[in-house]
PDB file of C-alpha atoms (C1' of nucleotides) in Angstrom:
ATOM      1  CA  MET A   1    -140.569 -50.735 -49.680  1.00  0.00           C
ATOM      2  CA  PRO A   2    -139.102 -53.952 -50.725  1.00  0.00           C
ATOM      3  CA  PRO A   3    -138.707 -53.188 -54.514  1.00  0.00           C
ATOM      4  CA  LYS A   4    -139.806 -55.785 -56.787  1.00  0.00           C
ATOM      5  CA  LYS A   5    -137.172 -56.332 -59.309  1.00  0.00           C
ATOM      6  CA  ARG A   6    -135.602 -58.531 -61.631  1.00  0.00           C
ATOM      7  CA  SER A   7    -132.013 -59.520 -62.044  1.00  0.00           C
ATOM      8  CA  LYS A   8    -129.420 -57.212 -63.365  1.00  0.00           C
ATOM      9  CA  VAL A   9    -125.845 -57.022 -63.744  1.00  0.00           C
ATOM     10  CA  SER A  10    -124.357 -60.332 -64.511  1.00  0.00           C
ATOM     11  CA  GLU A  11    -121.119 -60.601 -62.582  1.00  0.00           C
ATOM     12  CA  LYS A  12    -120.122 -64.101 -62.220  1.00  0.00           C
ATOM     13  CA  THR A  13    -117.091 -64.576 -60.474  1.00  0.00           C
ATOM     14  CA  THR A  14    -117.786 -66.765 -57.507  1.00  0.00           C
ATOM     15  CA  LYS A  15    -115.738 -67.507 -54.586  1.00  0.00           C
ATOM     16  CA  PRO A  16    -112.393 -66.245 -53.906  1.00  0.00           C
ATOM     17  CA  GLY A  17    -110.678 -67.612 -51.070  1.00  0.00           C
ATOM     18  CA  LYS A  18    -111.008 -64.978 -48.477  1.00  0.00           C
ATOM     19  CA  ASP A  19    -113.920 -62.860 -47.911  1.00  0.00           C
ATOM     20  CA  GLU A  20    -113.973 -59.538 -46.320  1.00  0.00           C
ATOM     21  CA  ASP A  21    -111.000 -58.796 -48.411  1.00  0.00           C
ATOM     22  CA  GLY A  22    -112.127 -55.777 -46.728  1.00  0.00           C
ATOM     23  CA  SER A  23    -110.476 -52.625 -48.081  1.00  0.00           C
ATOM     24  CA  GLN A  24    -109.624 -53.023 -51.529  1.00  0.00           C
ATOM     25  CA  GLU A  25    -112.136 -50.542 -52.376  1.00  0.00           C
ATOM     26  CA  ALA A  26    -111.282 -46.968 -52.166  1.00  0.00           C
ATOM     27  CA  ALA A  27    -109.674 -47.876 -55.434  1.00  0.00           C
ATOM     28  CA  GLY A  28    -109.871 -44.771 -57.739  1.00  0.00           C
ATOM     29  CA  SER A  29    -110.745 -42.359 -54.957  1.00  0.00           C
ATOM     30  CA  LYS A  30    -107.684 -42.149 -53.186  1.00  0.00           C
ATOM     31  CA  ARG A  31    -105.224 -39.912 -54.612  1.00  0.00           C
ATOM     32  CA  LYS A  32    -102.918 -38.171 -52.038  1.00  0.00           C
ATOM     33  CA  ALA A  33    -104.298 -35.170 -50.687  1.00  0.00           C
ATOM     34  CA  ASN A  34    -101.509 -32.812 -51.477  1.00  0.00           C
ATOM     35  CA  GLY A  35     -99.666 -33.347 -54.571  1.00  0.00           C
ATOM     36  CA  ALA A  36     -98.146 -30.462 -55.962  1.00  0.00           C
ATOM     37  CA  THR A  37    -100.430 -30.328 -59.144  1.00  0.00           C
ATOM     38  CA  LYS A  38    -104.045 -30.266 -58.943  1.00  0.00           C
ATOM     39  CA  VAL A  39    -105.243 -29.899 -55.438  1.00  0.00           C
ATOM     40  CA  LYS A  40    -109.029 -29.557 -55.674  1.00  0.00           C
ATOM     41  CA  PRO A  41    -111.336 -30.540 -53.001  1.00  0.00           C
ATOM     42  CA  LYS A  42    -112.055 -33.397 -55.233  1.00  0.00           C
ATOM     43  CA  SER A  43    -112.952 -36.547 -53.299  1.00  0.00           C
ATOM     44  CA  ALA A  44    -112.825 -35.282 -49.953  1.00  0.00           C
ATOM     45  CA  GLY A  45    -113.513 -38.590 -48.596  1.00  0.00           C
ATOM     46  CA  SER A  46    -115.410 -41.394 -50.319  1.00  0.00           C
ATOM     47  CA  PRO A  47    -116.789 -41.166 -53.658  1.00  0.00           C
ATOM     48  CA  GLU A  48    -120.299 -39.631 -54.038  1.00  0.00           C
ATOM     49  CA  CYS A  49    -121.055 -40.447 -57.656  1.00  0.00           C
ATOM     50  CA  TRP A  50    -121.348 -43.730 -59.314  1.00  0.00           C
ATOM     51  CA  LEU A  51    -121.695 -45.668 -62.332  1.00  0.00           C
ATOM     52  CA  MET A  52    -123.610 -48.993 -62.495  1.00  0.00           C
ATOM     53  CA  LYS A  53    -123.769 -51.321 -65.399  1.00  0.00           C
ATOM     54  CA  SER A  54    -126.656 -53.455 -66.552  1.00  0.00           C
ATOM     55  CA  GLU A  55    -127.626 -55.210 -69.794  1.00  0.00           C
ATOM     56  CA  PRO A  56    -130.552 -53.684 -71.632  1.00  0.00           C
ATOM     57  CA  GLU A  57    -130.925 -56.477 -74.127  1.00  0.00           C
ATOM     58  CA  SER A  58    -132.015 -59.984 -73.594  1.00  0.00           C
ATOM     59  CA  ARG A  59    -129.485 -62.512 -73.010  1.00  0.00           C
ATOM     60  CA  PHE A  60    -130.180 -65.903 -71.215  1.00  0.00           C
ATOM     61  CA  GLU A  61    -128.265 -67.541 -68.784  1.00  0.00           C
ATOM     62  CA  ASN A  62    -129.459 -70.782 -67.397  1.00  0.00           C
ATOM     63  CA  GLY A  63    -132.676 -70.173 -69.129  1.00  0.00           C
ATOM     64  CA  ILE A  64    -133.207 -66.745 -67.279  1.00  0.00           C
ATOM     65  CA  ASP A  65    -133.226 -63.538 -69.057  1.00  0.00           C
ATOM     66  CA  MET A  66    -130.571 -61.098 -67.840  1.00  0.00           C
ATOM     67  CA  LYS A  67    -132.281 -57.979 -69.392  1.00  0.00           C
ATOM     68  CA  PHE A  68    -132.439 -55.156 -67.135  1.00  0.00           C
ATOM     69  CA  GLY A  69    -132.276 -51.758 -68.926  1.00  0.00           C
ATOM     70  CA  ILE A  70    -133.247 -48.315 -67.611  1.00  0.00           C
ATOM     71  CA  GLU A  71    -136.622 -48.720 -69.228  1.00  0.00           C
ATOM     72  CA  ASP A  72    -137.171 -51.772 -66.895  1.00  0.00           C
ATOM     73  CA  LEU A  73    -136.118 -49.863 -63.913  1.00  0.00           C
ATOM     74  CA  LYS A  74    -138.430 -46.935 -64.699  1.00  0.00           C
ATOM     75  CA  ALA A  75    -141.410 -49.365 -65.223  1.00  0.00           C
ATOM     76  CA  LEU A  76    -141.246 -50.900 -61.723  1.00  0.00           C
ATOM     77  CA  PRO A  77    -143.571 -49.769 -58.872  1.00  0.00           C
ATOM     78  CA  ASP A  78    -141.890 -46.763 -57.238  1.00  0.00           C
ATOM     79  CA  GLN A  79    -139.322 -46.905 -60.230  1.00  0.00           C
ATOM     80  CA  THR A  80    -137.335 -48.529 -57.586  1.00  0.00           C
ATOM     81  CA  SER A  81    -135.265 -51.844 -57.630  1.00  0.00           C
ATOM     82  CA  CYS A  82    -132.686 -53.734 -55.647  1.00  0.00           C
ATOM     83  CA  TRP A  83    -129.337 -54.086 -57.441  1.00  0.00           C
ATOM     84  CA  ASP A  84    -128.671 -57.596 -56.830  1.00  0.00           C
ATOM     85  CA  GLY A  85    -126.479 -60.196 -58.515  1.00  0.00           C
ATOM     86  CA  VAL A  86    -123.147 -58.289 -57.946  1.00  0.00           C
ATOM     87  CA  ARG A  87    -120.646 -61.058 -57.534  1.00  0.00           C
ATOM     88  CA  ASN A  88    -117.304 -59.333 -57.545  1.00  0.00           C
ATOM     89  CA  TYR A  89    -115.517 -58.020 -54.474  1.00  0.00           C
ATOM     90  CA  GLN A  90    -114.496 -54.597 -55.671  1.00  0.00           C
ATOM     91  CA  ALA A  91    -117.952 -53.883 -57.190  1.00  0.00           C
ATOM     92  CA  ARG A  92    -119.509 -55.112 -53.918  1.00  0.00           C
ATOM     93  CA  ASN A  93    -117.174 -53.037 -51.828  1.00  0.00           C
ATOM     94  CA  PHE A  94    -118.142 -49.917 -53.645  1.00  0.00           C
ATOM     95  CA  MET A  95    -121.802 -50.591 -53.128  1.00  0.00           C
ATOM     96  CA  ARG A  96    -121.124 -50.824 -49.503  1.00  0.00           C
ATOM     97  CA  GLN A  97    -119.684 -47.328 -49.549  1.00  0.00           C
ATOM     98  CA  MET A  98    -122.832 -45.901 -51.237  1.00  0.00           C
ATOM     99  CA  LYS A  99    -124.819 -43.387 -49.151  1.00  0.00           C
ATOM    100  CA  GLU A 100    -128.612 -42.879 -49.491  1.00  0.00           C
ATOM    101  CA  GLY A 101    -129.239 -39.780 -51.682  1.00  0.00           C
ATOM    102  CA  GLN A 102    -126.107 -40.306 -53.924  1.00  0.00           C
ATOM    103  CA  VAL A 103    -126.578 -40.513 -57.628  1.00  0.00           C
ATOM    104  CA  ALA A 104    -125.441 -42.963 -59.970  1.00  0.00           C
ATOM    105  CA  PHE A 105    -125.412 -43.326 -63.925  1.00  0.00           C
ATOM    106  CA  PHE A 106    -127.253 -46.191 -65.308  1.00  0.00           C
ATOM    107  CA  TYR A 107    -124.900 -47.565 -67.901  1.00  0.00           C
ATOM    108  CA  HIS A 108    -126.089 -50.026 -70.624  1.00  0.00           C
ATOM    109  CA  SER A 109    -123.428 -52.572 -71.320  1.00  0.00           C
ATOM    110  CA  ASN A 110    -123.039 -55.650 -73.482  1.00  0.00           C
ATOM    111  CA  CYS A 111    -125.444 -54.258 -76.030  1.00  0.00           C
ATOM    112  CA  LYS A 112    -125.697 -52.763 -79.490  1.00  0.00           C
ATOM    113  CA  GLU A 113    -124.890 -49.359 -78.172  1.00  0.00           C
ATOM    114  CA  PRO A 114    -123.295 -49.306 -74.768  1.00  0.00           C
ATOM    115  CA  GLY A 115    -123.259 -45.924 -72.946  1.00  0.00           C
ATOM    116  CA  ILE A 116    -124.954 -43.906 -70.302  1.00  0.00           C
ATOM    117  CA  ALA A 117    -128.559 -43.869 -70.413  1.00  0.00           C
ATOM    118  CA  GLY A 118    -129.772 -41.991 -67.418  1.00  0.00           C
ATOM    119  CA  VAL A 119    -129.460 -41.183 -63.843  1.00  0.00           C
ATOM    120  CA  MET A 120    -130.658 -42.928 -60.617  1.00  0.00           C
ATOM    121  CA  LYS A 121    -130.494 -42.357 -56.984  1.00  0.00           C
ATOM    122  CA  ILE A 122    -129.295 -44.705 -54.175  1.00  0.00           C
ATOM    123  CA  VAL A 123    -132.571 -44.969 -51.908  1.00  0.00           C
ATOM    124  CA  LYS A 124    -131.198 -47.709 -49.533  1.00  0.00           C
ATOM    125  CA  GLU A 125    -127.732 -48.506 -48.459  1.00  0.00           C
ATOM    126  CA  ALA A 126    -126.103 -51.984 -48.717  1.00  0.00           C
ATOM    127  CA  TYR A 127    -127.886 -54.851 -47.254  1.00  0.00           C
ATOM    128  CA  VAL A 128    -127.877 -58.633 -47.765  1.00  0.00           C
ATOM    129  CA  ASP A 129    -128.317 -59.743 -51.302  1.00  0.00           C
ATOM    130  CA  HIS A 130    -130.824 -62.630 -50.775  1.00  0.00           C
ATOM    131  CA  THR A 131    -130.240 -64.075 -54.207  1.00  0.00           C
ATOM    132  CA  GLN A 132    -126.883 -65.618 -53.130  1.00  0.00           C
ATOM    133  CA  PHE A 133    -129.004 -68.109 -51.052  1.00  0.00           C
ATOM    134  CA  ASP A 134    -131.461 -68.996 -53.754  1.00  0.00           C
ATOM    135  CA  LYS A 135    -130.539 -72.092 -55.455  1.00  0.00           C
ATOM    136  CA  LYS A 136    -132.836 -71.250 -58.249  1.00  0.00           C
ATOM    137  CA  ASP A 137    -131.116 -67.835 -58.891  1.00  0.00           C
ATOM    138  CA  VAL A 138    -128.407 -67.410 -61.499  1.00  0.00           C
ATOM    139  CA  HIS A 139    -126.266 -65.794 -58.853  1.00  0.00           C
ATOM    140  CA  PHE A 140    -126.736 -68.471 -56.190  1.00  0.00           C
ATOM    141  CA  ASP A 141    -123.466 -68.939 -54.338  1.00  0.00           C
ATOM    142  CA  ALA A 142    -123.130 -72.149 -52.482  1.00  0.00           C
ATOM    143  CA  SER A 143    -120.044 -70.805 -50.495  1.00  0.00           C
ATOM    144  CA  SER A 144    -122.006 -68.102 -48.979  1.00  0.00           C
ATOM    145  CA  LYS A 145    -123.404 -68.914 -45.453  1.00  0.00           C
ATOM    146  CA  ARG A 146    -126.494 -67.439 -43.947  1.00  0.00           C
ATOM    147  CA  ASP A 147    -124.685 -66.359 -40.922  1.00  0.00           C
ATOM    148  CA  ASN A 148    -121.840 -64.677 -42.691  1.00  0.00           C
ATOM    149  CA  PRO A 149    -123.323 -63.442 -46.031  1.00  0.00           C
ATOM    150  CA  LYS A 150    -120.792 -62.532 -48.773  1.00  0.00           C
ATOM    151  CA  TRP A 151    -122.820 -60.356 -51.102  1.00  0.00           C
ATOM    152  CA  SER A 152    -124.738 -57.043 -50.846  1.00  0.00           C
ATOM    153  CA  MET A 153    -126.965 -54.930 -52.797  1.00  0.00           C
ATOM    154  CA  VAL A 154    -128.527 -51.464 -52.558  1.00  0.00           C
ATOM    155  CA  ASP A 155    -131.785 -50.154 -53.881  1.00  0.00           C
ATOM    156  CA  VAL A 156    -131.749 -47.703 -56.537  1.00  0.00           C
ATOM    157  CA  GLN A 157    -134.518 -45.400 -57.904  1.00  0.00           C
ATOM    158  CA  TYR A 158    -134.946 -44.086 -61.495  1.00  0.00           C
ATOM    159  CA  GLN A 159    -134.354 -40.470 -61.626  1.00  0.00           C
ATOM    160  CA  ARG A 160    -134.341 -39.360 -65.269  1.00  0.00           C
ATOM    161  CA  MET A 161    -133.205 -40.228 -68.671  1.00  0.00           C
ATOM    162  CA  MET A 162    -130.059 -38.418 -69.953  1.00  0.00           C
ATOM    163  CA  LYS A 163    -131.340 -35.604 -72.346  1.00  0.00           C
ATOM    164  CA  ARG A 164    -129.579 -37.489 -74.934  1.00  0.00           C
ATOM    165  CA  PHE A 165    -127.809 -40.970 -74.686  1.00  0.00           C
ATOM    166  CA  ILE A 166    -124.037 -40.716 -74.098  1.00  0.00           C
ATOM    167  CA  PRO A 167    -122.467 -43.378 -76.039  1.00  0.00           C
ATOM    168  CA  LEU A 168    -119.226 -45.110 -74.763  1.00  0.00           C
ATOM    169  CA  SER A 169    -117.724 -44.299 -77.979  1.00  0.00           C
ATOM    170  CA  GLU A 170    -118.057 -40.675 -77.239  1.00  0.00           C
ATOM    171  CA  LEU A 171    -116.805 -40.896 -73.731  1.00  0.00           C
ATOM    172  CA  LYS A 172    -113.853 -42.758 -75.023  1.00  0.00           C
ATOM    173  CA  LYS A 173    -112.870 -40.021 -77.445  1.00  0.00           C
ATOM    174  CA  TYR A 174    -112.972 -37.572 -74.453  1.00  0.00           C
ATOM    175  CA  HIS A 175    -111.020 -40.020 -72.442  1.00  0.00           C
ATOM    176  CA  LEU A 176    -108.136 -40.190 -75.030  1.00  0.00           C
ATOM    177  CA  GLN A 177    -108.348 -36.488 -75.499  1.00  0.00           C
ATOM    178  CA  HIS A 178    -108.049 -35.787 -71.786  1.00  0.00           C
ATOM    179  CA  ARG A 179    -105.417 -38.156 -71.408  1.00  0.00           C
ATOM    180  CA  ALA A 180    -103.371 -36.560 -73.967  1.00  0.00           C
ATOM    181  CA  LYS A 181    -104.087 -33.129 -72.647  1.00  0.00           C
ATOM    182  CA  GLU A 182    -105.281 -33.171 -69.010  1.00  0.00           C
ATOM    183  CA  GLY A 183    -109.056 -33.352 -68.659  1.00  0.00           C
ATOM    184  CA  PRO A 184    -111.807 -34.625 -66.435  1.00  0.00           C
ATOM    185  CA  LEU A 185    -112.136 -38.060 -68.007  1.00  0.00           C
ATOM    186  CA  LYS A 186    -108.427 -38.917 -67.985  1.00  0.00           C
ATOM    187  CA  ASP A 187    -108.718 -41.392 -65.302  1.00  0.00           C
ATOM    188  CA  MET A 188    -112.319 -42.479 -65.668  1.00  0.00           C
ATOM    189  CA  ALA A 189    -112.690 -45.987 -64.209  1.00  0.00           C
ATOM    190  CA  LEU A 190    -114.870 -47.075 -67.183  1.00  0.00           C
ATOM    191  CA  PHE A 191    -111.563 -47.224 -69.117  1.00  0.00           C
ATOM    192  CA  THR A 192    -109.041 -47.970 -66.566  1.00  0.00           C
ATOM    193  CA  ARG A 193    -111.017 -50.586 -64.860  1.00  0.00           C
ATOM    194  CA  ALA A 194    -112.991 -51.965 -67.639  1.00  0.00           C
ATOM    195  CA  ARG A 195    -114.693 -54.817 -66.166  1.00  0.00           C
ATOM    196  CA  LEU A 196    -115.954 -53.283 -62.953  1.00  0.00           C
ATOM    197  CA  SER A 197    -119.602 -53.201 -63.075  1.00  0.00           C
ATOM    198  CA  VAL A 198    -119.997 -50.792 -60.154  1.00  0.00           C
ATOM    199  CA  GLN A 199    -117.491 -47.960 -60.033  1.00  0.00           C
ATOM    200  CA  PRO A 200    -117.091 -44.553 -58.540  1.00  0.00           C
ATOM    201  CA  LEU A 201    -116.781 -41.215 -60.365  1.00  0.00           C
ATOM    202  CA  THR A 202    -115.181 -38.159 -59.109  1.00  0.00           C
ATOM    203  CA  THR A 203    -117.693 -35.163 -59.209  1.00  0.00           C
ATOM    204  CA  GLU A 204    -115.556 -33.656 -62.023  1.00  0.00           C
ATOM    205  CA  GLU A 205    -116.164 -36.674 -64.111  1.00  0.00           C
ATOM    206  CA  PHE A 206    -119.723 -36.751 -63.175  1.00  0.00           C
ATOM    207  CA  ASP A 207    -120.358 -33.153 -63.886  1.00  0.00           C
ATOM    208  CA  PHE A 208    -118.246 -33.211 -66.992  1.00  0.00           C
ATOM    209  CA  ILE A 209    -120.472 -36.002 -68.300  1.00  0.00           C
ATOM    210  CA  LEU A 210    -123.740 -34.169 -67.370  1.00  0.00           C
ATOM    211  CA  SER A 211    -122.381 -31.189 -69.246  1.00  0.00           C
ATOM    212  CA  LEU A 212    -122.231 -33.335 -72.393  1.00  0.00           C
ATOM    213  CA  GLU A 213    -126.064 -33.468 -72.454  1.00  0.00           C
ATOM    214  CA  ASP A 214    -126.077 -30.118 -73.912  1.00  0.00           C
ATOM    215  CA  GLU A 215    -123.447 -30.503 -76.348  1.00  0.00           C
ATOM    216  CA  LYS A 216    -123.687 -31.892 -79.837  1.00  0.00           C
ATOM    217  CA  PRO A 217    -122.388 -35.624 -80.109  1.00  0.00           C
ATOM    218  CA  LEU A 218    -118.569 -35.527 -80.513  1.00  0.00           C
TER     219      LEU A 218
ATOM    220  C1'  DG B   1    -119.307 -64.544 -82.577  1.00  0.00           C
ATOM    221  C1'  DC B   2    -114.749 -63.332 -81.661  1.00  0.00           C
ATOM    222  C1'  DC B   3    -111.578 -62.372 -78.489  1.00  0.00           C
ATOM    223  C1'  DA B   4    -108.543 -59.203 -75.301  1.00  0.00           C
ATOM    224  C1'  DA B   5    -108.354 -58.118 -70.700  1.00  0.00           C
ATOM    225  C1'  DC B   6    -108.497 -59.609 -66.250  1.00  0.00           C
ATOM    226  C1'  DG B   7    -110.212 -62.041 -62.180  1.00  0.00           C
ATOM    227  C1'  DT B   8    -110.345 -66.842 -60.026  1.00  0.00           C
ATOM    228  C1'  DT B   9    -108.903 -71.511 -59.318  1.00  0.00           C
ATOM    229  C1'  DG B  10    -105.789 -75.046 -58.209  1.00  0.00           C
ATOM    230  C1'  DG B  11    -101.496 -77.619 -58.846  1.00  0.00           C
ATOM    231  C1'  DC B  12     -97.240 -77.673 -57.241  1.00  0.00           C
TER     232       DC B  12
ATOM    233  C1'  DG C   1     -97.136 -68.048 -52.928  1.00  0.00           C
ATOM    234  C1'  DC C   2     -96.407 -68.633 -57.912  1.00  0.00           C
ATOM    235  C1'  DC C   3     -98.431 -69.008 -62.032  1.00  0.00           C
ATOM    236  C1'  DA C   4    -100.874 -71.492 -65.915  1.00  0.00           C
ATOM    237  C1'  DA C   5    -105.302 -72.817 -66.969  1.00  0.00           C
ATOM    238  C1'  DC C   6    -109.732 -71.422 -67.121  1.00  0.00           C
ATOM    239  C1'  DG C   7    -113.883 -68.499 -66.837  1.00  0.00           C
ATOM    240  C1'  DT C   8    -116.258 -63.995 -67.485  1.00  0.00           C
ATOM    241  C1'  DT C   9    -117.030 -59.339 -69.047  1.00  0.00           C
ATOM    242  C1'  DG C  10    -118.033 -56.458 -72.501  1.00  0.00           C
ATOM    243  C1'  DG C  11    -116.568 -54.116 -76.602  1.00  0.00           C
ATOM    244  C1'  DC C  12    -116.496 -54.495 -81.277  1.00  0.00           C
TER     245       DC C  12
END
DNA sequence: GCCAACGTTGGC
DNA sequence: GCCAACGTTGGC
């Protein structure tokens, strides 16, 4: 089901010299297997939870509205959309690691109240992002060749809203707290790799954030 | 709207 | 390959 969609994520950044910069990814997920400290099963291999940013408020780029919030995803047929327009190698590489059935937070960025709005599911693994070849598209990339496409996308499906919106400000408080006194959000990519629009979460991070739904706002 | 952080470009 | 200039992201 070729999901109808819109455009999300703004990622600009066009052509770095090389392509297939290949493995830059595993980024936050590595962590040596046997430190002395906390050896939890943690990320046994590649990440299984994700956070993906998109802008829920109108903003025009080349006359095209970049707005795509969780309500927009929810309103689509099948509540499904492709996640196109990612033009950053690290973010792209993370998308290429995604597996069908994995879950991702829908994060609202560049807006009045940034934060986590809901949960979605990966329903189709990485494939060619057609917008890179479309001259009319905001994310057209003249340097990408049909026979060797640079950019990928995945399909995501709406799952649910958070029981309560989890604002960035609250996540940041926990992050600082956990950094001072060891806690699950200590190394959260949202804070350590601020501009990454597609990022991995450890299951500890993911579960902790889910647990906040039932807590009072900090 | 400002601007810090940070990724990319291009001169050398 | 260094690094300054430039452009983008995204919080505030």
